[in-house]
Tab-separated table of C-alpha atoms and ligand atoms in Angstrom:
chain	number	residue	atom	x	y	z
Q	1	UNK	CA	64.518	66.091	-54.134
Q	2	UNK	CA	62.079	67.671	-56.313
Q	3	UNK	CA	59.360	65.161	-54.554
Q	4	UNK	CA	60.745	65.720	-51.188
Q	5	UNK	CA	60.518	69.417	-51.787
Q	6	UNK	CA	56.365	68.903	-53.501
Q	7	UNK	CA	56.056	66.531	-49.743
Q	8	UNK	CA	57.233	69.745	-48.027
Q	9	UNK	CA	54.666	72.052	-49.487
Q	10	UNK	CA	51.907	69.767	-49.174
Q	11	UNK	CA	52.385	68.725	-45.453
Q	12	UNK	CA	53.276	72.068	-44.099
Q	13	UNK	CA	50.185	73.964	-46.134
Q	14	UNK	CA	47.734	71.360	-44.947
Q	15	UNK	CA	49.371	72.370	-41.224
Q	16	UNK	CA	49.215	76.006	-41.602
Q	17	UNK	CA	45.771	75.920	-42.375
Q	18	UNK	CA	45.170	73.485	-39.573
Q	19	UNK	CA	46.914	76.063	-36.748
Q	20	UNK	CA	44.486	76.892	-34.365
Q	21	UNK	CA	46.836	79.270	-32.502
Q	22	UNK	CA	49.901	81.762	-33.423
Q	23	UNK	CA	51.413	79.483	-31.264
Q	24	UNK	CA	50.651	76.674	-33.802
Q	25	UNK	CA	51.241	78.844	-36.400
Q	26	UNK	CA	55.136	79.257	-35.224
Q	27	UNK	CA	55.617	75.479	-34.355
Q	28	UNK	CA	54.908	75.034	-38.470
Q	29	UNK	CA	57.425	78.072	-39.303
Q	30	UNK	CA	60.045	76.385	-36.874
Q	31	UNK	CA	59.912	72.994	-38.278
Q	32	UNK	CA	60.227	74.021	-42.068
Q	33	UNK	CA	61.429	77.336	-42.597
Q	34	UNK	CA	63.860	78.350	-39.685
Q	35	UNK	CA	67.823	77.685	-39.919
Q	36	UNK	CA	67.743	74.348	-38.723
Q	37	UNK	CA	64.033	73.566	-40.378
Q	38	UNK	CA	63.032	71.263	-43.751
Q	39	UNK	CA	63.678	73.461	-46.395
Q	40	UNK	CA	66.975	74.777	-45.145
Q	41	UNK	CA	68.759	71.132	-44.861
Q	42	UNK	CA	67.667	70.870	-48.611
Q	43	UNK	CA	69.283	73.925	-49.304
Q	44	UNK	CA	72.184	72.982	-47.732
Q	45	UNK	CA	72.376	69.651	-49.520
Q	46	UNK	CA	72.152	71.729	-53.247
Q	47	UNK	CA	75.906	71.422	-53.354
Q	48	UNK	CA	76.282	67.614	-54.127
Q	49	UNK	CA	73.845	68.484	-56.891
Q	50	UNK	CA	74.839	69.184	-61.462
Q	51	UNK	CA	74.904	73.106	-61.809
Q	52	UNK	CA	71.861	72.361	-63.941
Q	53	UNK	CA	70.018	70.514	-61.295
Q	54	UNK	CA	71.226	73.065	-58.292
Q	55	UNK	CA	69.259	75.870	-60.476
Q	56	UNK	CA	66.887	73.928	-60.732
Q	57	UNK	CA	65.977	72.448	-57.275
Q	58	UNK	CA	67.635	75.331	-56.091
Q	59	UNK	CA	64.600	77.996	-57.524
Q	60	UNK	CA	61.570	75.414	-56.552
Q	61	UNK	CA	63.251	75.240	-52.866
Q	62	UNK	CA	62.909	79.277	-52.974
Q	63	UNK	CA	59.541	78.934	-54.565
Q	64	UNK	CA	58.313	76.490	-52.024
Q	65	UNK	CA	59.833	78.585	-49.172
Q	66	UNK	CA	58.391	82.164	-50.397
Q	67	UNK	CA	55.308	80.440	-51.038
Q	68	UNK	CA	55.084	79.188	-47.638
Q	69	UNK	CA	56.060	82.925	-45.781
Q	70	UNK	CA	52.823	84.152	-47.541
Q	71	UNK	CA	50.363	81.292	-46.325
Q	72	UNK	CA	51.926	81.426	-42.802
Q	73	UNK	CA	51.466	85.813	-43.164
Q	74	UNK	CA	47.858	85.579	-44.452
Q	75	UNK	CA	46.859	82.748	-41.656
Q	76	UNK	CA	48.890	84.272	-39.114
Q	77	UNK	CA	46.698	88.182	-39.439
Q	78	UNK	CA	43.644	85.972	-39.559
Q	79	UNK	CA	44.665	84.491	-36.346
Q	80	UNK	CA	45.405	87.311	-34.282
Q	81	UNK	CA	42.362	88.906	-35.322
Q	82	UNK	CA	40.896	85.628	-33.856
Q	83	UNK	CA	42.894	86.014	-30.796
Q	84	UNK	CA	42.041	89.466	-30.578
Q	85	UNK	CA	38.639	89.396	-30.403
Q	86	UNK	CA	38.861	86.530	-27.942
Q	87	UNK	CA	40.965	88.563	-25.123
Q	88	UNK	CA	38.374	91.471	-26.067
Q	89	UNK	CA	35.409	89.506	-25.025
Q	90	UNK	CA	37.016	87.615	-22.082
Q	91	UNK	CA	38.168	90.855	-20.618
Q	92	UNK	CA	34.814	93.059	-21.170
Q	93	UNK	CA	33.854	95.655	-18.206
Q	94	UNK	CA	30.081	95.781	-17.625
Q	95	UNK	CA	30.110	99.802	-17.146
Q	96	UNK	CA	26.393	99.157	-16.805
Q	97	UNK	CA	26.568	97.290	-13.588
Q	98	UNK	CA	26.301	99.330	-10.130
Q	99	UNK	CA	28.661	100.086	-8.079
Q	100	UNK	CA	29.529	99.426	-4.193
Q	101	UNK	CA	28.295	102.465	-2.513
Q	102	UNK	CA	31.106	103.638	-0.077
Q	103	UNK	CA	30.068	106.319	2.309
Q	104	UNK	CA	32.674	109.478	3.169
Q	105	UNK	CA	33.663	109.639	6.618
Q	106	UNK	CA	34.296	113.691	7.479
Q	107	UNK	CA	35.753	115.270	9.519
Q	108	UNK	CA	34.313	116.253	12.664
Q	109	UNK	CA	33.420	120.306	13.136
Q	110	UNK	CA	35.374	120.567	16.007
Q	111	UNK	CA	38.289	118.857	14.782
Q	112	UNK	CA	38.111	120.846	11.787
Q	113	UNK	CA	37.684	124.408	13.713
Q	114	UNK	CA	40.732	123.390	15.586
Q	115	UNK	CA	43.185	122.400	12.672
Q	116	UNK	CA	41.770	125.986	11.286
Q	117	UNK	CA	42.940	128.029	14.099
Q	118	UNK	CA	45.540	125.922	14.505
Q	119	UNK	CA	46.489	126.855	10.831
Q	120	UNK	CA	46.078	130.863	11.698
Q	121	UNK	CA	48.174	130.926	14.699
Q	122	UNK	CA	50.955	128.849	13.059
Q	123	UNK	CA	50.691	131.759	10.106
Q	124	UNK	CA	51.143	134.325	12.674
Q	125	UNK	CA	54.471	132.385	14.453
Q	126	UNK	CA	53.010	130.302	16.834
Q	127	UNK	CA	53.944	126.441	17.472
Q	128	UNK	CA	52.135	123.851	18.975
Q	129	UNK	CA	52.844	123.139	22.560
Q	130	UNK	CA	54.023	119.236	22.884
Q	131	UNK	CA	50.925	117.084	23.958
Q	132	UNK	CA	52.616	115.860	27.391
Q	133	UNK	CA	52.529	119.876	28.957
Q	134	UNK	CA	48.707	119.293	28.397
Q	135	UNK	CA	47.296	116.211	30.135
Q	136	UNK	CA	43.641	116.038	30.627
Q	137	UNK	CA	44.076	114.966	34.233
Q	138	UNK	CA	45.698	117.665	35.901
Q	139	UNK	CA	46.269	118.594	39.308
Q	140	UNK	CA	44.811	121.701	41.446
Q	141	UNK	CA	48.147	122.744	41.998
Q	142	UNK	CA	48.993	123.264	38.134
Q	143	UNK	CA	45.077	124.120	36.996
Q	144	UNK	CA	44.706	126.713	40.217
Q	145	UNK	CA	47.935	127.212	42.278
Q	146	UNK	CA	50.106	127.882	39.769
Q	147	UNK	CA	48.135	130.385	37.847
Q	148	UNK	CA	47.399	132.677	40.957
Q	149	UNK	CA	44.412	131.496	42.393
Q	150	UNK	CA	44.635	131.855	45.720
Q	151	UNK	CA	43.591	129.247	48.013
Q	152	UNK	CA	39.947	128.952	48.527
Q	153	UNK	CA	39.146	131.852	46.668
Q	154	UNK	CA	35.638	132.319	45.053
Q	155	UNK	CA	37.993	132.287	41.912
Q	156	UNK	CA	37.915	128.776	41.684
Q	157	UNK	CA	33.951	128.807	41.821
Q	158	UNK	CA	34.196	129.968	38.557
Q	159	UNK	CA	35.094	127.039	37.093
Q	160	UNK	CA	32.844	123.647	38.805
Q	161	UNK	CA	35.644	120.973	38.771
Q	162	UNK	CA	35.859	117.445	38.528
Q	163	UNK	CA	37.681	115.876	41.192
Q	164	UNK	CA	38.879	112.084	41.318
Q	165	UNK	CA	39.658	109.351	43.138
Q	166	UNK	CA	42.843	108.706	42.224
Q	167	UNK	CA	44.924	111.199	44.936
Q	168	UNK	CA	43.399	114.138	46.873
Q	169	UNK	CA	43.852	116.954	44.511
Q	170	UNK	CA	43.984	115.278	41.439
Q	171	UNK	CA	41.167	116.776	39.288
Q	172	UNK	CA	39.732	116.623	35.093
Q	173	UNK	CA	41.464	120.215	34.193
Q	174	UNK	CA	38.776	123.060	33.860
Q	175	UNK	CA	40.579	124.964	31.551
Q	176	UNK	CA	43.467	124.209	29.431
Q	177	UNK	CA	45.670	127.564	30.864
Q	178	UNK	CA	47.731	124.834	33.113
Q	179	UNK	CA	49.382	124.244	29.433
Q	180	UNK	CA	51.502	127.736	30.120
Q	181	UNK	CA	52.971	126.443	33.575
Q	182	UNK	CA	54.332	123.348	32.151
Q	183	UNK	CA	55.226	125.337	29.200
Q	184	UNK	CA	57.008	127.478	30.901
Q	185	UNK	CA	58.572	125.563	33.337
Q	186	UNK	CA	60.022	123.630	30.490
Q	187	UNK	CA	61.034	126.425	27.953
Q	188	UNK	CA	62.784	129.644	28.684
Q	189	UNK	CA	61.414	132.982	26.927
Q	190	UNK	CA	60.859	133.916	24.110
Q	191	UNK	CA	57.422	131.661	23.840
Q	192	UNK	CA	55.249	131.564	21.355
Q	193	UNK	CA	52.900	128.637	21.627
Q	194	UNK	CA	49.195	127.737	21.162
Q	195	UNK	CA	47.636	124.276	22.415
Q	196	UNK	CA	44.558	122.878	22.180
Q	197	UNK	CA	42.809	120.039	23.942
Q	198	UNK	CA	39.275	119.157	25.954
Q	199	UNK	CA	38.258	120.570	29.394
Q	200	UNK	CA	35.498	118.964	31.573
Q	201	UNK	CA	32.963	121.116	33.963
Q	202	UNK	CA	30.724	119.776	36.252
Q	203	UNK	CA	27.643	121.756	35.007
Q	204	UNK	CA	24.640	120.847	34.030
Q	205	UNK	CA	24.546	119.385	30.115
Q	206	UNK	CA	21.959	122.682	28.267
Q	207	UNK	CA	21.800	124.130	24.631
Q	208	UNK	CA	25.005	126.305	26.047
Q	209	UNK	CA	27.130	123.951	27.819
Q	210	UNK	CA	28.207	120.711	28.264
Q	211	UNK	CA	30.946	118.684	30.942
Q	212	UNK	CA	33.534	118.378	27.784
Q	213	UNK	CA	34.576	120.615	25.792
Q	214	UNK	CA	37.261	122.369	23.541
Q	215	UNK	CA	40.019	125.080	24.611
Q	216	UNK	CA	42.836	126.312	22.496
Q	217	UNK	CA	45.082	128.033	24.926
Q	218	UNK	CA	47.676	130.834	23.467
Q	219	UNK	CA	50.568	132.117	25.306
Q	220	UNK	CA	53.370	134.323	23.904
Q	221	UNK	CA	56.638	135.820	26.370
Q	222	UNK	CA	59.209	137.711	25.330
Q	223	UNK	CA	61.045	141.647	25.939
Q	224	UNK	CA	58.966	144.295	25.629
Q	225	UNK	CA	55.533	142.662	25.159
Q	226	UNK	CA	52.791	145.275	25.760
Q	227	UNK	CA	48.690	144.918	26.059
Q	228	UNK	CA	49.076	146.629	21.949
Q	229	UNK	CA	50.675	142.707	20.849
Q	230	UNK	CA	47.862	141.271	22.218
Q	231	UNK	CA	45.479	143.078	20.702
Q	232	UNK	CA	47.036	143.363	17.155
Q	233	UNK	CA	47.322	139.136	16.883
Q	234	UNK	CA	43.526	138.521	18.122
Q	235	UNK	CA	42.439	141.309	16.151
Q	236	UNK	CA	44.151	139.210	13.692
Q	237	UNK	CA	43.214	136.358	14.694
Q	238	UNK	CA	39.243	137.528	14.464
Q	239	UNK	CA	39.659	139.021	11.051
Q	240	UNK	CA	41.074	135.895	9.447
Q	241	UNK	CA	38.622	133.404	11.118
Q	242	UNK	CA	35.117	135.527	10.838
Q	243	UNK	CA	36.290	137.703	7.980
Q	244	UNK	CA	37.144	141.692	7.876
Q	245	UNK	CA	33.157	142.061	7.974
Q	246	UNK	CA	32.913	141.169	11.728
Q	247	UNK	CA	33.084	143.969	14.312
Q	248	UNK	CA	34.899	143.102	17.223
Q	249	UNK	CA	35.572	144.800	20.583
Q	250	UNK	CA	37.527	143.977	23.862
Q	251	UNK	CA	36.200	144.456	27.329
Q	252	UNK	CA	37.702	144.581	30.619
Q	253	UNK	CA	37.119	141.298	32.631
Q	254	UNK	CA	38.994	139.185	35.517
Q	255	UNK	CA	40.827	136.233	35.532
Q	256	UNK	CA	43.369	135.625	38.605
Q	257	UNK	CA	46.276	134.383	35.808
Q	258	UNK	CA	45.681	138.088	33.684
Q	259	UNK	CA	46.328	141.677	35.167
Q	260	UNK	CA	45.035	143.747	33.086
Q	261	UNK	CA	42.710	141.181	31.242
Q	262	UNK	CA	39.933	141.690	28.623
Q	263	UNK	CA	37.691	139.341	26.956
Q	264	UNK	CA	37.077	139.856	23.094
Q	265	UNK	CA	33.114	140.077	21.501
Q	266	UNK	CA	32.272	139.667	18.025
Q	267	UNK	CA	29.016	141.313	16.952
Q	268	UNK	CA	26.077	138.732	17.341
Q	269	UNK	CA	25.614	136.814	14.277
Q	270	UNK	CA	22.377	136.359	14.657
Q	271	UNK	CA	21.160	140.273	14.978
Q	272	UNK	CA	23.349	141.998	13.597
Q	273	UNK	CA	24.107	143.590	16.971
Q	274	UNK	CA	20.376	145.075	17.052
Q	275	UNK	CA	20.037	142.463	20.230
Q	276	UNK	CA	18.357	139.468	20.217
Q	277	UNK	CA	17.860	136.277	22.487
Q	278	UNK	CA	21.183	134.622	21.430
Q	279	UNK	CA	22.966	137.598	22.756
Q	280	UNK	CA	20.897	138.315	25.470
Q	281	UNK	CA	19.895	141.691	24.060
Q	282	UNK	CA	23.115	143.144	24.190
Q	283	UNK	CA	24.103	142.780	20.473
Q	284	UNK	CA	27.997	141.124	21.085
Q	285	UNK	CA	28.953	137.634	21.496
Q	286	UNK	CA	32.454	136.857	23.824
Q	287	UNK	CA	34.522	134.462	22.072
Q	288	UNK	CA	37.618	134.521	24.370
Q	289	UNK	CA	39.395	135.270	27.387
Q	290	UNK	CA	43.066	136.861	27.251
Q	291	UNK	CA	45.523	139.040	29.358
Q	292	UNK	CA	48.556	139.723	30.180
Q	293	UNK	CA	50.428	137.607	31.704
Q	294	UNK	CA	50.396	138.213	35.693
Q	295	UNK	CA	53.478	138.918	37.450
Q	296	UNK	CA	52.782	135.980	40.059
Q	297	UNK	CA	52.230	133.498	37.156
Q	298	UNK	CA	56.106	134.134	35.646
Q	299	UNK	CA	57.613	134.145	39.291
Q	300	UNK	CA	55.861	131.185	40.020
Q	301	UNK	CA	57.742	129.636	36.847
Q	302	UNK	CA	60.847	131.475	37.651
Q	303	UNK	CA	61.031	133.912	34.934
Q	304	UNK	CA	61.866	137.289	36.206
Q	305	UNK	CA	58.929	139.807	35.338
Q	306	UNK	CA	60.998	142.612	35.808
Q	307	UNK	CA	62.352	141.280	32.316
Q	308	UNK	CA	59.808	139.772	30.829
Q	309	UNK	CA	56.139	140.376	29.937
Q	310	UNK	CA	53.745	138.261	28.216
Q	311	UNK	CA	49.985	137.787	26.985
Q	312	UNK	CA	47.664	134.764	27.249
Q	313	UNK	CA	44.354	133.701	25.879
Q	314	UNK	CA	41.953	131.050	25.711
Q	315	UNK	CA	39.037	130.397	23.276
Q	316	UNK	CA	36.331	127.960	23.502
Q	317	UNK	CA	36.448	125.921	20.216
Q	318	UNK	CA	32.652	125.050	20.504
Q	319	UNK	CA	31.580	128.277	20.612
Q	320	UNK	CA	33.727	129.372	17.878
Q	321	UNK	CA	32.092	126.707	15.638
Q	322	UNK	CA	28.860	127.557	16.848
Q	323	UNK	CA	29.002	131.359	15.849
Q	324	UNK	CA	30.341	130.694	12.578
Q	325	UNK	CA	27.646	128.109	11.710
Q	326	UNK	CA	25.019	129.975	13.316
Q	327	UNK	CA	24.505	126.367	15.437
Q	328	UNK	CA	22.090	126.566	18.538
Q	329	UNK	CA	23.016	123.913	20.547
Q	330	UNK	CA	26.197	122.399	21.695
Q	331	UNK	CA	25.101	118.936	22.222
Q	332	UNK	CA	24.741	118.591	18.340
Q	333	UNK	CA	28.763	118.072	18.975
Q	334	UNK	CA	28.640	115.248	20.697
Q	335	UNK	CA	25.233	113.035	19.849
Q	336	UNK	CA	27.456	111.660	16.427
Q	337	UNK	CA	24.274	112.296	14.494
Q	338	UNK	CA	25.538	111.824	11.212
Q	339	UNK	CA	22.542	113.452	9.477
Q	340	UNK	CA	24.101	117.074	11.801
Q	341	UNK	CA	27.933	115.792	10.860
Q	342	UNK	CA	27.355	115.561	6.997
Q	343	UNK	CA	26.497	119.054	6.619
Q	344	UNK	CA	30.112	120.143	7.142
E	401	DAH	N1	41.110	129.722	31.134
E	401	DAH	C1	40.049	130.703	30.951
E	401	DAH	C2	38.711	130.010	31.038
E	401	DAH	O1	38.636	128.832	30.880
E	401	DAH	C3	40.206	131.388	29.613
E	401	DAH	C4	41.405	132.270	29.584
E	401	DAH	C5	41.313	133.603	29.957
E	401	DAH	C6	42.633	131.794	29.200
E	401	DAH	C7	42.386	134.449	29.931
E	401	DAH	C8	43.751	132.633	29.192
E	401	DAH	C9	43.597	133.955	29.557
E	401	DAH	O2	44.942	132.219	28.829
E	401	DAH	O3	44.669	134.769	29.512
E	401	DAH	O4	37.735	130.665	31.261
């Protein structure tokens, strides 16, 4: 036993030293020191021995055993520095190496002017109107009719329309203020809505103007509405998106859907309101167009004005963007220059 035991101690040292691996390195420690290894089945067989040979035998088993647990510890830290070093290496980051360049796509001025106002009118209790009262092709009857302009009125010079193909009378809306019929027709009062969407002119494309463009209608009915409502939200309105520094002012105007109805100026951004080309000398800008609500326009939706009042407005988002930028020409909009885009 005592050779068997010298056998043990020889083969398993020269195969600790041989382990390439902590993998190895546990194959050895399986095979002669675990329950069912080498040493352990010499253990077990100690009991057949003298007292004076079990003591014997017994201590050089425990010898060979403790002697082994070191040689496996020491070989086992020098392998999994090994290792370590090895997974280090293989696994190294180059943070010296350049990187993919990934432009930023931005959003688009005009997109981002309407989620603003969008933003303000929702902090002041407006909703957005549902996207099917405001198609883009509309009919006369809704963009004209409806809103009190009489048949073959110069009123509908104002606005140069599109018309189609598609049926007589079908047209590109001029103005998003059709949004309040369908509105209306769909919702008794109180409403409180705003909805925004593109408009198409036939006018020729200039610095000022362009056949598409940007409205954000706003239409609020209820009791007791008065021209004072209408002035406190866009006065409101004109503070939050210019800033309190802006002086505004409202001035009487016409629009067949509005009786009274005003139009509201912001002092010209570009003179200071001395007058200068921009504003044509007269020192104010007009930003939108707003009213109340004409008695026609609620019959012709079947509420009953003798009950109801209301006020309406609509703001041209291009022109909005322009005068806050300080940007001189609307086409800059719509080219998808990206060297104009970046800068917002
Ligand atoms: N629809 C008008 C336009 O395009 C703007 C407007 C004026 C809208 C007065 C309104 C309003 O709702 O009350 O010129």
């Amino acid at each position: 036993m005592k050779e068997k035991l010298e056998l043990i101690l020889k083969d398993a040292t020269e195969e600790i030293n041989n382990a390439k691996s902590l993998q190895d390195l546990d194959n050895v420690k399986l095979n002669y020191l675990s329950r069912k290894g080498e040493l352990n089945s010499i253990k077990k067989n100690l009991k057949d021995l003298s007292d004076e040979d079990k003591r014997i035998i017994g201590a050089l088993a425990n010898k060979v055993s403790n002697q082994l647990e070191e040689l496996i510890a020491s070989k086992g830290e020098e392998l999994y520095k090994v290792e370590l070093n090895q997974k280090l290496n293989s696994e190294r980051i180059d943070i010296t190496l350049p990187s993919d360049y990934r432009p930023q796509g931005k959003v688009h001025p005009l997109t981002q002017t309407i989620n603003e106002i969008v933003e303000i009118f929702q902090g002041l209790g407006f909703s957005v109107m549902p996207s099917e009262y405001s198609p883009e092709v509309e009919t006369e009857y809704i963009n004209f009719d409806m809103l009190n302009f009489p048949p073959d009125h110069p009123a509908k010079d104002m606005q140069d329309t599109f018309y189609t193909k598609v049926a007589p009378n079908v047209i590109l809306r001029s103005q998003t203020s059709g949004a309040q019929i369908r509105q209306m027709l769909n919702q008794t009062p109180p409403v409180r809505v705003i909805s925004p969407g593109r408009v198409y002119r036939c006018e020729s494309v200039s610095a000022r103007k362009n056949n598409l463009f940007h409205q954000i209608e706003g239409l609020l009915v209820d009791k007791d509405i008065t021209f004072a409502d209408l002035k406190g939200i866009l006065n409101e309105f004109v503070r939050i998106y210019f800033g309190s520094a802006r002086p505004t002012r409202f001035r009487a105007s016409y629009f067949p859907f509005t009786e009274p109805s005003a139009e509201v100026d912001v002092q010209c951004i570009m003179c200071g309101g001395k007058g200068c080309r921009t504003c044509s000398g007269t020192g104010w800008l007009e930003v939108l167009g707003s009213g109340m609500v004409h008695a026609n326009v609620l019959r012709n939706v079947g509420i009953d004005p003798e009950i109801y009042s209301g006020f309406a407005f609509g703001m041209g988002v291009e022109r909005l963007t322009m005068l806050k930028y300080a940007i001189n020409d609307i086409r800059l909009f719509f080219n998808n220059d990206t060297r104009f885009l970046k800068q917002f």
